[in-house]
Amino acid sequence: MGIFSVPISVGDETAQRSEDIEAMVDTGASNTTLPAELLDRLGIRPHRSAIFELAEGRELELPIGRAWVRVDGQQEFTQVVLGPPGRGPLLGAITLEEMNLAVDPVAKRLVPVHRYLA
């Protein structure tokens, strides 16, 4: 549906250190993936790993940690994948859903959405 970038801030678990970066928003990505070297600088350590399928169909086991991510004024302590070398920051659907944000692919922007209870 569309790919575009947005400014985000990534912080450590105590929210004492953070870095501002640009991350791609890809409507097909479920997880937020950040460069491992960025997370290492912030002191964010993985607590487990999982197998992910890449766009080209290859599977790769990658470590997972948690970080504060701020987007459009929303902040969430969210799961992040420590990306392999050469992969840029990617803002995924799980983090966007936690922040009540949806993708407007025509305007290439994030928009607030309501949460619903059954």
Tab-separated table of C-alpha atoms in Angstrom:
chain	number	residue	atom	x	y	z
A	1	MET	CA	0.000	0.000	0.000
A	2	GLY	CA	2.763	2.455	0.655
A	3	ILE	CA	6.067	3.286	2.223
A	4	PHE	CA	7.095	6.636	3.686
A	5	SER	CA	9.268	7.872	6.529
A	6	VAL	CA	8.476	9.645	9.796
A	7	PRO	CA	10.629	11.116	12.552
A	8	ILE	CA	10.703	9.013	15.720
A	9	SER	CA	12.559	9.082	19.023
A	10	VAL	CA	13.952	5.876	20.527
A	11	GLY	CA	14.755	5.702	24.238
A	12	ASP	CA	16.138	3.317	26.820
A	13	GLU	CA	13.911	1.611	29.394
A	14	THR	CA	14.392	4.404	31.949
A	15	ALA	CA	13.607	7.076	29.322
A	16	GLN	CA	16.852	8.830	30.312
A	17	ARG	CA	18.647	8.483	26.975
A	18	SER	CA	17.130	8.777	23.524
A	19	GLU	CA	18.013	9.405	19.898
A	20	ASP	CA	15.949	10.977	17.128
A	21	ILE	CA	15.926	9.127	13.811
A	22	GLU	CA	13.863	8.714	10.638
A	23	ALA	CA	12.032	5.401	10.292
A	24	MET	CA	10.267	3.930	7.299
A	25	VAL	CA	6.583	3.083	7.726
A	26	ASP	CA	5.753	-0.025	5.729
A	27	THR	CA	2.159	-1.247	5.772
A	28	GLY	CA	3.380	-4.816	5.327
A	29	ALA	CA	5.714	-4.914	8.342
A	30	SER	CA	4.406	-6.242	11.654
A	31	ASN	CA	7.383	-5.454	13.893
A	32	THR	CA	9.405	-2.322	14.570
A	33	THR	CA	13.011	-3.010	13.584
A	34	LEU	CA	15.826	-0.717	14.675
A	35	PRO	CA	19.564	-0.851	14.020
A	36	ALA	CA	21.278	-3.027	16.621
A	37	GLU	CA	24.066	-0.455	16.997
A	38	LEU	CA	21.515	2.257	17.936
A	39	LEU	CA	19.920	0.032	20.562
A	40	ASP	CA	23.346	-0.962	21.878
A	41	ARG	CA	24.320	2.733	22.273
A	42	LEU	CA	21.139	3.249	24.300
A	43	GLY	CA	21.886	0.213	26.484
A	44	ILE	CA	18.893	-1.754	25.216
A	45	ARG	CA	19.573	-5.477	25.495
A	46	PRO	CA	17.610	-8.317	23.914
A	47	HIS	CA	15.571	-10.600	26.179
A	48	ARG	CA	14.733	-13.263	23.568
A	49	SER	CA	14.902	-14.002	19.863
A	50	ALA	CA	12.388	-15.031	17.215
A	51	ILE	CA	12.344	-16.138	13.606
A	52	PHE	CA	11.189	-13.547	11.072
A	53	GLU	CA	10.389	-13.912	7.399
A	54	LEU	CA	12.026	-11.229	5.271
A	55	ALA	CA	10.398	-9.640	2.218
A	56	GLU	CA	12.377	-11.879	-0.121
A	57	GLY	CA	11.072	-14.984	1.690
A	58	ARG	CA	14.250	-15.815	3.617
A	59	GLU	CA	13.918	-16.571	7.354
A	60	LEU	CA	16.235	-15.006	9.900
A	61	GLU	CA	16.485	-15.380	13.676
A	62	LEU	CA	16.816	-11.963	15.312
A	63	PRO	CA	17.026	-10.709	18.901
A	64	ILE	CA	14.108	-8.794	20.449
A	65	GLY	CA	14.193	-6.141	23.154
A	66	ARG	CA	12.003	-3.291	24.403
A	67	ALA	CA	12.438	0.449	23.952
A	68	TRP	CA	10.481	3.653	24.379
A	69	VAL	CA	9.385	4.832	20.951
A	70	ARG	CA	7.815	8.263	20.416
A	71	VAL	CA	5.879	9.051	17.230
A	72	ASP	CA	3.654	12.070	16.569
A	73	GLY	CA	3.415	12.897	20.266
A	74	GLN	CA	2.540	9.319	21.274
A	75	GLN	CA	4.968	7.250	23.336
A	76	GLU	CA	4.997	3.526	24.047
A	77	PHE	CA	7.380	1.038	25.656
A	78	THR	CA	7.262	-1.400	22.776
A	79	GLN	CA	8.872	-4.530	21.422
A	80	VAL	CA	11.709	-3.827	18.990
A	81	VAL	CA	13.693	-6.161	16.779
A	82	LEU	CA	17.452	-5.615	16.703
A	83	GLY	CA	17.926	-5.318	12.972
A	84	PRO	CA	20.603	-7.054	10.956
A	85	PRO	CA	23.431	-4.965	9.461
A	86	GLY	CA	22.362	-2.915	6.468
A	87	ARG	CA	18.692	-2.698	7.451
A	88	GLY	CA	17.351	0.747	8.268
A	89	PRO	CA	14.824	1.671	10.960
A	90	LEU	CA	11.321	0.369	10.256
A	91	LEU	CA	8.191	1.347	12.195
A	92	GLY	CA	5.892	-1.667	12.329
A	93	ALA	CA	2.179	-2.286	12.800
A	94	ILE	CA	2.417	-3.554	16.387
A	95	THR	CA	3.938	-0.290	17.627
A	96	LEU	CA	1.498	1.776	15.564
A	97	GLU	CA	-1.479	-0.130	17.011
A	98	GLU	CA	-0.158	0.360	20.545
A	99	MET	CA	-0.054	4.110	19.842
A	100	ASN	CA	-3.526	4.269	18.233
A	101	LEU	CA	-2.016	5.325	14.919
A	102	ALA	CA	-3.006	4.146	11.450
A	103	VAL	CA	-1.479	4.688	8.029
A	104	ASP	CA	-3.032	7.059	5.501
A	105	PRO	CA	-1.288	5.695	2.388
A	106	VAL	CA	-2.628	8.411	0.075
A	107	ALA	CA	-1.396	11.355	2.165
A	108	LYS	CA	1.612	9.311	3.361
A	109	ARG	CA	1.091	10.170	7.009
A	110	LEU	CA	0.025	8.631	10.305
A	111	VAL	CA	-3.441	9.408	11.650
A	112	PRO	CA	-4.932	8.854	15.126
A	113	VAL	CA	-7.591	6.159	15.475
A	114	HIS	CA	-9.981	5.126	18.236
A	115	ARG	CA	-9.685	1.932	20.253
A	116	TYR	CA	-12.758	-0.235	20.594
A	117	LEU	CA	-13.932	-2.659	23.245
A	118	ALA	CA	-16.454	-5.413	22.518
